[in-house]
Amino acid sequence: MKLYIQNMLDLLGEEQVKTELNKLKIPFGRIADGMIDLPQDLNQRKHNKLKNSLLPYGLKLHDTSKVILVEKIKVAIKEMLSYADGLQVLSYSNYLSLKLRHDYTYLANVFSKVNGISIQQYIIQRKIERVKFYFSTSDISLSEISYLLHYSSVAHLSGQFKKVTGLSPSCYKHIISERKGSLIIG
């Protein structure tokens, strides 16, 4: 059995996990890259004890199948946004449910437990990254970008952009064009 530990970034985290596993008398193999190899499945009681013992250290325990599902959700969202052509046929929830063959509520619950944000928040973040990409690589207008990314209006896109970046789209675009200008001059 493999378990995934979110936020296990350093050797200190690995040592803390080893200490907790030893305290709970849970046999383990390799611990690396946020993964714990266990020679046997944990019963629910031991799983909960381990999970609770790691929380004070900012470490979260997840079943690897859920982490894999979250990665599949992220890939599906990236596909949706990368191939956007302005003609959205399905809602994001329907698209993800059909693509991944799970109920959207289940997908949303797993995603938020593993990532700490909702699927909707993640989509908004990815859309804003896409807007930044368009600004830095093309001269298309904000209304065209709004259409391509399935926003109901330019005002809606502008509001989300400012909420995520702290800047209005026009201010951000101005900064990008100044940087491009200084690279050409300098």
PDB file of C-alpha atoms in Angstrom:
ATOM      1  CA  MET A   1       0.000   0.000   0.000  1.00  0.00           C
ATOM      2  CA  LYS A   2       1.173   3.528  -0.764  1.00  0.00           C
ATOM      3  CA  LEU A   3       0.110   6.690   1.019  1.00  0.00           C
ATOM      4  CA  TYR A   4       0.771  10.246  -0.087  1.00  0.00           C
ATOM      5  CA  ILE A   5       1.766  12.972   2.368  1.00  0.00           C
ATOM      6  CA  GLN A   6       0.904  16.476   1.221  1.00  0.00           C
ATOM      7  CA  ASN A   7       3.362  19.234   2.171  1.00  0.00           C
ATOM      8  CA  MET A   8       6.170  16.824   2.974  1.00  0.00           C
ATOM      9  CA  LEU A   9       8.841  19.089   1.577  1.00  0.00           C
ATOM     10  CA  ASP A  10      12.002  18.361   3.456  1.00  0.00           C
ATOM     11  CA  LEU A  11      14.041  15.861   5.419  1.00  0.00           C
ATOM     12  CA  LEU A  12      12.599  17.173   8.681  1.00  0.00           C
ATOM     13  CA  GLY A  13       9.124  16.190   7.449  1.00  0.00           C
ATOM     14  CA  GLU A  14      10.378  12.730   6.523  1.00  0.00           C
ATOM     15  CA  GLU A  15      11.972  12.286   9.945  1.00  0.00           C
ATOM     16  CA  GLN A  16       8.759  13.393  11.671  1.00  0.00           C
ATOM     17  CA  VAL A  17       6.758  10.875   9.627  1.00  0.00           C
ATOM     18  CA  LYS A  18       9.216   8.103  10.552  1.00  0.00           C
ATOM     19  CA  THR A  19       8.949   9.071  14.230  1.00  0.00           C
ATOM     20  CA  GLU A  20       5.140   8.979  14.132  1.00  0.00           C
ATOM     21  CA  LEU A  21       5.089   5.652  12.245  1.00  0.00           C
ATOM     22  CA  ASN A  22       7.430   4.155  14.854  1.00  0.00           C
ATOM     23  CA  LYS A  23       5.341   5.548  17.750  1.00  0.00           C
ATOM     24  CA  LEU A  24       2.227   3.927  16.283  1.00  0.00           C
ATOM     25  CA  LYS A  25       4.149   0.685  15.575  1.00  0.00           C
ATOM     26  CA  ILE A  26       3.277   0.841  11.870  1.00  0.00           C
ATOM     27  CA  PRO A  27       5.819  -1.005   9.730  1.00  0.00           C
ATOM     28  CA  PHE A  28       6.980   0.959   6.682  1.00  0.00           C
ATOM     29  CA  GLY A  29       9.401   0.798   3.809  1.00  0.00           C
ATOM     30  CA  ARG A  30      10.702   3.674   1.762  1.00  0.00           C
ATOM     31  CA  ILE A  31       9.640   7.269   2.424  1.00  0.00           C
ATOM     32  CA  ALA A  32      10.461   9.588  -0.474  1.00  0.00           C
ATOM     33  CA  ASP A  33       8.871  12.330  -2.560  1.00  0.00           C
ATOM     34  CA  GLY A  34       5.889  12.532  -0.249  1.00  0.00           C
ATOM     35  CA  MET A  35       5.134   8.806  -0.560  1.00  0.00           C
ATOM     36  CA  ILE A  36       5.172   6.167   2.164  1.00  0.00           C
ATOM     37  CA  ASP A  37       5.478   2.514   1.180  1.00  0.00           C
ATOM     38  CA  LEU A  38       3.644   0.291   3.645  1.00  0.00           C
ATOM     39  CA  PRO A  39       4.035  -3.487   3.473  1.00  0.00           C
ATOM     40  CA  GLN A  40       0.393  -3.961   4.426  1.00  0.00           C
ATOM     41  CA  ASP A  41      -2.870  -2.049   4.377  1.00  0.00           C
ATOM     42  CA  LEU A  42      -3.710  -0.045   7.468  1.00  0.00           C
ATOM     43  CA  ASN A  43      -6.960  -0.663   9.251  1.00  0.00           C
ATOM     44  CA  GLN A  44      -9.172   2.407   9.582  1.00  0.00           C
ATOM     45  CA  ARG A  45      -8.218   2.968  13.233  1.00  0.00           C
ATOM     46  CA  LYS A  46      -4.461   3.033  12.551  1.00  0.00           C
ATOM     47  CA  HIS A  47      -4.973   5.114   9.423  1.00  0.00           C
ATOM     48  CA  ASN A  48      -6.906   7.712  11.431  1.00  0.00           C
ATOM     49  CA  LYS A  49      -4.304   7.716  14.224  1.00  0.00           C
ATOM     50  CA  LEU A  50      -1.502   8.305  11.726  1.00  0.00           C
ATOM     51  CA  LYS A  51      -3.479  10.992   9.938  1.00  0.00           C
ATOM     52  CA  ASN A  52      -4.217  12.805  13.216  1.00  0.00           C
ATOM     53  CA  SER A  53      -0.637  12.502  14.474  1.00  0.00           C
ATOM     54  CA  LEU A  54       0.696  14.214  11.327  1.00  0.00           C
ATOM     55  CA  LEU A  55      -1.742  17.137  11.300  1.00  0.00           C
ATOM     56  CA  PRO A  56       0.057  19.203  14.003  1.00  0.00           C
ATOM     57  CA  TYR A  57       3.118  19.229  11.730  1.00  0.00           C
ATOM     58  CA  GLY A  58       1.150  20.530   8.750  1.00  0.00           C
ATOM     59  CA  LEU A  59       1.241  17.165   7.032  1.00  0.00           C
ATOM     60  CA  LYS A  60      -1.843  15.649   5.421  1.00  0.00           C
ATOM     61  CA  LEU A  61      -2.235  11.983   4.634  1.00  0.00           C
ATOM     62  CA  HIS A  62      -3.993  10.913   1.428  1.00  0.00           C
ATOM     63  CA  ASP A  63      -4.639   7.635  -0.322  1.00  0.00           C
ATOM     64  CA  THR A  64      -2.601   7.636  -3.554  1.00  0.00           C
ATOM     65  CA  SER A  65      -5.669   6.728  -5.628  1.00  0.00           C
ATOM     66  CA  LYS A  66      -7.209  10.064  -4.625  1.00  0.00           C
ATOM     67  CA  VAL A  67      -4.034  11.956  -5.493  1.00  0.00           C
ATOM     68  CA  ILE A  68      -3.992  10.248  -8.884  1.00  0.00           C
ATOM     69  CA  LEU A  69      -7.643  11.182  -9.430  1.00  0.00           C
ATOM     70  CA  VAL A  70      -6.846  14.823  -8.588  1.00  0.00           C
ATOM     71  CA  GLU A  71      -4.031  14.797 -11.153  1.00  0.00           C
ATOM     72  CA  LYS A  72      -6.480  13.431 -13.737  1.00  0.00           C
ATOM     73  CA  ILE A  73      -8.897  16.250 -12.878  1.00  0.00           C
ATOM     74  CA  LYS A  74      -6.110  18.798 -13.372  1.00  0.00           C
ATOM     75  CA  VAL A  75      -5.185  17.290 -16.747  1.00  0.00           C
ATOM     76  CA  ALA A  76      -8.837  17.339 -17.872  1.00  0.00           C
ATOM     77  CA  ILE A  77      -9.149  20.991 -16.817  1.00  0.00           C
ATOM     78  CA  LYS A  78      -5.941  21.856 -18.666  1.00  0.00           C
ATOM     79  CA  GLU A  79      -7.310  20.146 -21.792  1.00  0.00           C
ATOM     80  CA  MET A  80     -10.573  22.046 -21.471  1.00  0.00           C
ATOM     81  CA  LEU A  81      -8.791  25.374 -21.239  1.00  0.00           C
ATOM     82  CA  SER A  82      -6.075  24.643 -23.807  1.00  0.00           C
ATOM     83  CA  TYR A  83      -8.515  23.707 -26.520  1.00  0.00           C
ATOM     84  CA  ALA A  84     -11.083  26.372 -25.753  1.00  0.00           C
ATOM     85  CA  ASP A  85     -12.456  27.822 -28.963  1.00  0.00           C
ATOM     86  CA  GLY A  86     -15.259  29.921 -27.565  1.00  0.00           C
ATOM     87  CA  LEU A  87     -17.851  27.205 -28.104  1.00  0.00           C
ATOM     88  CA  GLN A  88     -18.413  25.582 -24.754  1.00  0.00           C
ATOM     89  CA  VAL A  89     -20.707  22.593 -25.208  1.00  0.00           C
ATOM     90  CA  LEU A  90     -20.765  21.228 -21.662  1.00  0.00           C
ATOM     91  CA  SER A  91     -20.447  22.771 -18.242  1.00  0.00           C
ATOM     92  CA  TYR A  92     -17.173  22.073 -16.492  1.00  0.00           C
ATOM     93  CA  SER A  93     -18.905  19.795 -14.007  1.00  0.00           C
ATOM     94  CA  ASN A  94     -20.552  17.729 -16.761  1.00  0.00           C
ATOM     95  CA  TYR A  95     -17.336  17.573 -18.757  1.00  0.00           C
ATOM     96  CA  LEU A  96     -15.314  16.339 -15.769  1.00  0.00           C
ATOM     97  CA  SER A  97     -17.985  13.816 -14.764  1.00  0.00           C
ATOM     98  CA  LEU A  98     -18.166  12.346 -18.268  1.00  0.00           C
ATOM     99  CA  LYS A  99     -14.424  12.398 -18.850  1.00  0.00           C
ATOM    100  CA  LEU A 100     -13.478  10.833 -15.497  1.00  0.00           C
ATOM    101  CA  ARG A 101     -16.594   8.669 -15.029  1.00  0.00           C
ATOM    102  CA  HIS A 102     -17.341   9.857 -11.519  1.00  0.00           C
ATOM    103  CA  ASP A 103     -20.091  11.935 -10.016  1.00  0.00           C
ATOM    104  CA  TYR A 104     -19.031  15.602  -9.934  1.00  0.00           C
ATOM    105  CA  THR A 105     -19.773  15.912  -6.210  1.00  0.00           C
ATOM    106  CA  TYR A 106     -17.344  13.060  -5.507  1.00  0.00           C
ATOM    107  CA  LEU A 107     -14.689  14.645  -7.761  1.00  0.00           C
ATOM    108  CA  ALA A 108     -15.167  18.032  -6.091  1.00  0.00           C
ATOM    109  CA  ASN A 109     -14.888  16.558  -2.584  1.00  0.00           C
ATOM    110  CA  VAL A 110     -11.724  14.584  -3.370  1.00  0.00           C
ATOM    111  CA  PHE A 111     -10.164  17.562  -5.147  1.00  0.00           C
ATOM    112  CA  SER A 112     -10.767  19.980  -2.296  1.00  0.00           C
ATOM    113  CA  LYS A 113      -9.569  17.493   0.358  1.00  0.00           C
ATOM    114  CA  VAL A 114      -6.307  16.860  -1.479  1.00  0.00           C
ATOM    115  CA  ASN A 115      -5.675  20.377  -2.851  1.00  0.00           C
ATOM    116  CA  GLY A 116      -7.225  22.604  -0.232  1.00  0.00           C
ATOM    117  CA  ILE A 117      -9.160  24.586  -2.862  1.00  0.00           C
ATOM    118  CA  SER A 118     -12.293  23.862  -4.862  1.00  0.00           C
ATOM    119  CA  ILE A 119     -12.299  22.763  -8.491  1.00  0.00           C
ATOM    120  CA  GLN A 120     -13.967  26.066  -9.335  1.00  0.00           C
ATOM    121  CA  GLN A 121     -11.163  28.055  -7.664  1.00  0.00           C
ATOM    122  CA  TYR A 122      -8.595  25.949  -9.514  1.00  0.00           C
ATOM    123  CA  ILE A 123     -10.351  26.576 -12.851  1.00  0.00           C
ATOM    124  CA  ILE A 124     -10.384  30.311 -12.175  1.00  0.00           C
ATOM    125  CA  GLN A 125      -6.648  30.253 -11.364  1.00  0.00           C
ATOM    126  CA  ARG A 126      -5.911  28.342 -14.581  1.00  0.00           C
ATOM    127  CA  LYS A 127      -8.088  30.720 -16.622  1.00  0.00           C
ATOM    128  CA  ILE A 128      -6.229  33.711 -15.233  1.00  0.00           C
ATOM    129  CA  GLU A 129      -2.920  32.034 -16.112  1.00  0.00           C
ATOM    130  CA  ARG A 130      -4.325  31.561 -19.620  1.00  0.00           C
ATOM    131  CA  VAL A 131      -5.240  35.282 -19.790  1.00  0.00           C
ATOM    132  CA  LYS A 132      -1.675  36.174 -18.764  1.00  0.00           C
ATOM    133  CA  PHE A 133      -0.388  33.851 -21.483  1.00  0.00           C
ATOM    134  CA  TYR A 134      -2.563  35.558 -24.110  1.00  0.00           C
ATOM    135  CA  PHE A 135      -1.370  38.975 -22.932  1.00  0.00           C
ATOM    136  CA  SER A 136       2.286  37.999 -23.206  1.00  0.00           C
ATOM    137  CA  THR A 137       2.074  36.122 -26.521  1.00  0.00           C
ATOM    138  CA  SER A 138      -0.606  37.834 -28.613  1.00  0.00           C
ATOM    139  CA  ASP A 139      -2.439  41.062 -29.262  1.00  0.00           C
ATOM    140  CA  ILE A 140      -5.995  39.748 -28.987  1.00  0.00           C
ATOM    141  CA  SER A 141      -8.438  41.898 -27.073  1.00  0.00           C
ATOM    142  CA  LEU A 142      -9.809  41.229 -23.631  1.00  0.00           C
ATOM    143  CA  SER A 143     -13.269  40.690 -25.100  1.00  0.00           C
ATOM    144  CA  GLU A 144     -11.858  38.013 -27.436  1.00  0.00           C
ATOM    145  CA  ILE A 145     -10.087  36.363 -24.514  1.00  0.00           C
ATOM    146  CA  SER A 146     -13.313  36.549 -22.505  1.00  0.00           C
ATOM    147  CA  TYR A 147     -15.124  34.746 -25.322  1.00  0.00           C
ATOM    148  CA  LEU A 148     -12.404  32.110 -25.758  1.00  0.00           C
ATOM    149  CA  LEU A 149     -12.407  31.288 -22.040  1.00  0.00           C
ATOM    150  CA  HIS A 150     -16.221  31.150 -21.774  1.00  0.00           C
ATOM    151  CA  TYR A 151     -16.727  34.157 -19.537  1.00  0.00           C
ATOM    152  CA  SER A 152     -20.230  35.617 -19.462  1.00  0.00           C
ATOM    153  CA  SER A 153     -18.785  39.116 -19.869  1.00  0.00           C
ATOM    154  CA  VAL A 154     -15.563  41.097 -19.983  1.00  0.00           C
ATOM    155  CA  ALA A 155     -16.512  42.604 -16.613  1.00  0.00           C
ATOM    156  CA  HIS A 156     -16.708  39.116 -15.076  1.00  0.00           C
ATOM    157  CA  LEU A 157     -13.261  38.223 -16.426  1.00  0.00           C
ATOM    158  CA  SER A 158     -11.834  41.573 -15.272  1.00  0.00           C
ATOM    159  CA  GLY A 159     -13.221  41.097 -11.774  1.00  0.00           C
ATOM    160  CA  GLN A 160     -11.750  37.607 -11.437  1.00  0.00           C
ATOM    161  CA  PHE A 161      -8.440  38.759 -12.886  1.00  0.00           C
ATOM    162  CA  LYS A 162      -8.139  41.578 -10.359  1.00  0.00           C
ATOM    163  CA  LYS A 163      -9.192  39.299  -7.482  1.00  0.00           C
ATOM    164  CA  VAL A 164      -6.491  36.738  -8.360  1.00  0.00           C
ATOM    165  CA  THR A 165      -3.637  39.038  -9.410  1.00  0.00           C
ATOM    166  CA  GLY A 166      -4.397  42.258  -7.558  1.00  0.00           C
ATOM    167  CA  LEU A 167      -4.181  44.153 -10.863  1.00  0.00           C
ATOM    168  CA  SER A 168      -6.727  45.085 -13.491  1.00  0.00           C
ATOM    169  CA  PRO A 169      -6.190  43.391 -16.870  1.00  0.00           C
ATOM    170  CA  SER A 170      -5.294  46.718 -18.498  1.00  0.00           C
ATOM    171  CA  CYS A 171      -2.713  47.478 -15.790  1.00  0.00           C
ATOM    172  CA  TYR A 172      -1.222  43.994 -16.129  1.00  0.00           C
ATOM    173  CA  LYS A 173      -1.117  44.294 -19.922  1.00  0.00           C
ATOM    174  CA  HIS A 174       0.590  47.704 -19.603  1.00  0.00           C
ATOM    175  CA  ILE A 175       3.269  46.205 -17.321  1.00  0.00           C
ATOM    176  CA  ILE A 176       3.840  43.355 -19.787  1.00  0.00           C
ATOM    177  CA  SER A 177       4.201  45.762 -22.728  1.00  0.00           C
ATOM    178  CA  GLU A 178       6.655  47.934 -20.742  1.00  0.00           C
ATOM    179  CA  ARG A 179       8.752  44.866 -19.947  1.00  0.00           C
ATOM    180  CA  LYS A 180       8.762  43.839 -23.595  1.00  0.00           C
ATOM    181  CA  GLY A 181       9.816  47.382 -24.544  1.00  0.00           C
ATOM    182  CA  SER A 182      12.654  47.458 -22.028  1.00  0.00           C
ATOM    183  CA  LEU A 183      13.929  44.089 -23.282  1.00  0.00           C
ATOM    184  CA  ILE A 184      14.093  45.414 -26.834  1.00  0.00           C
ATOM    185  CA  ILE A 185      15.800  48.676 -25.805  1.00  0.00           C
ATOM    186  CA  GLY A 186      18.088  47.205 -23.148  1.00  0.00           C
TER     187      GLY A 186
END
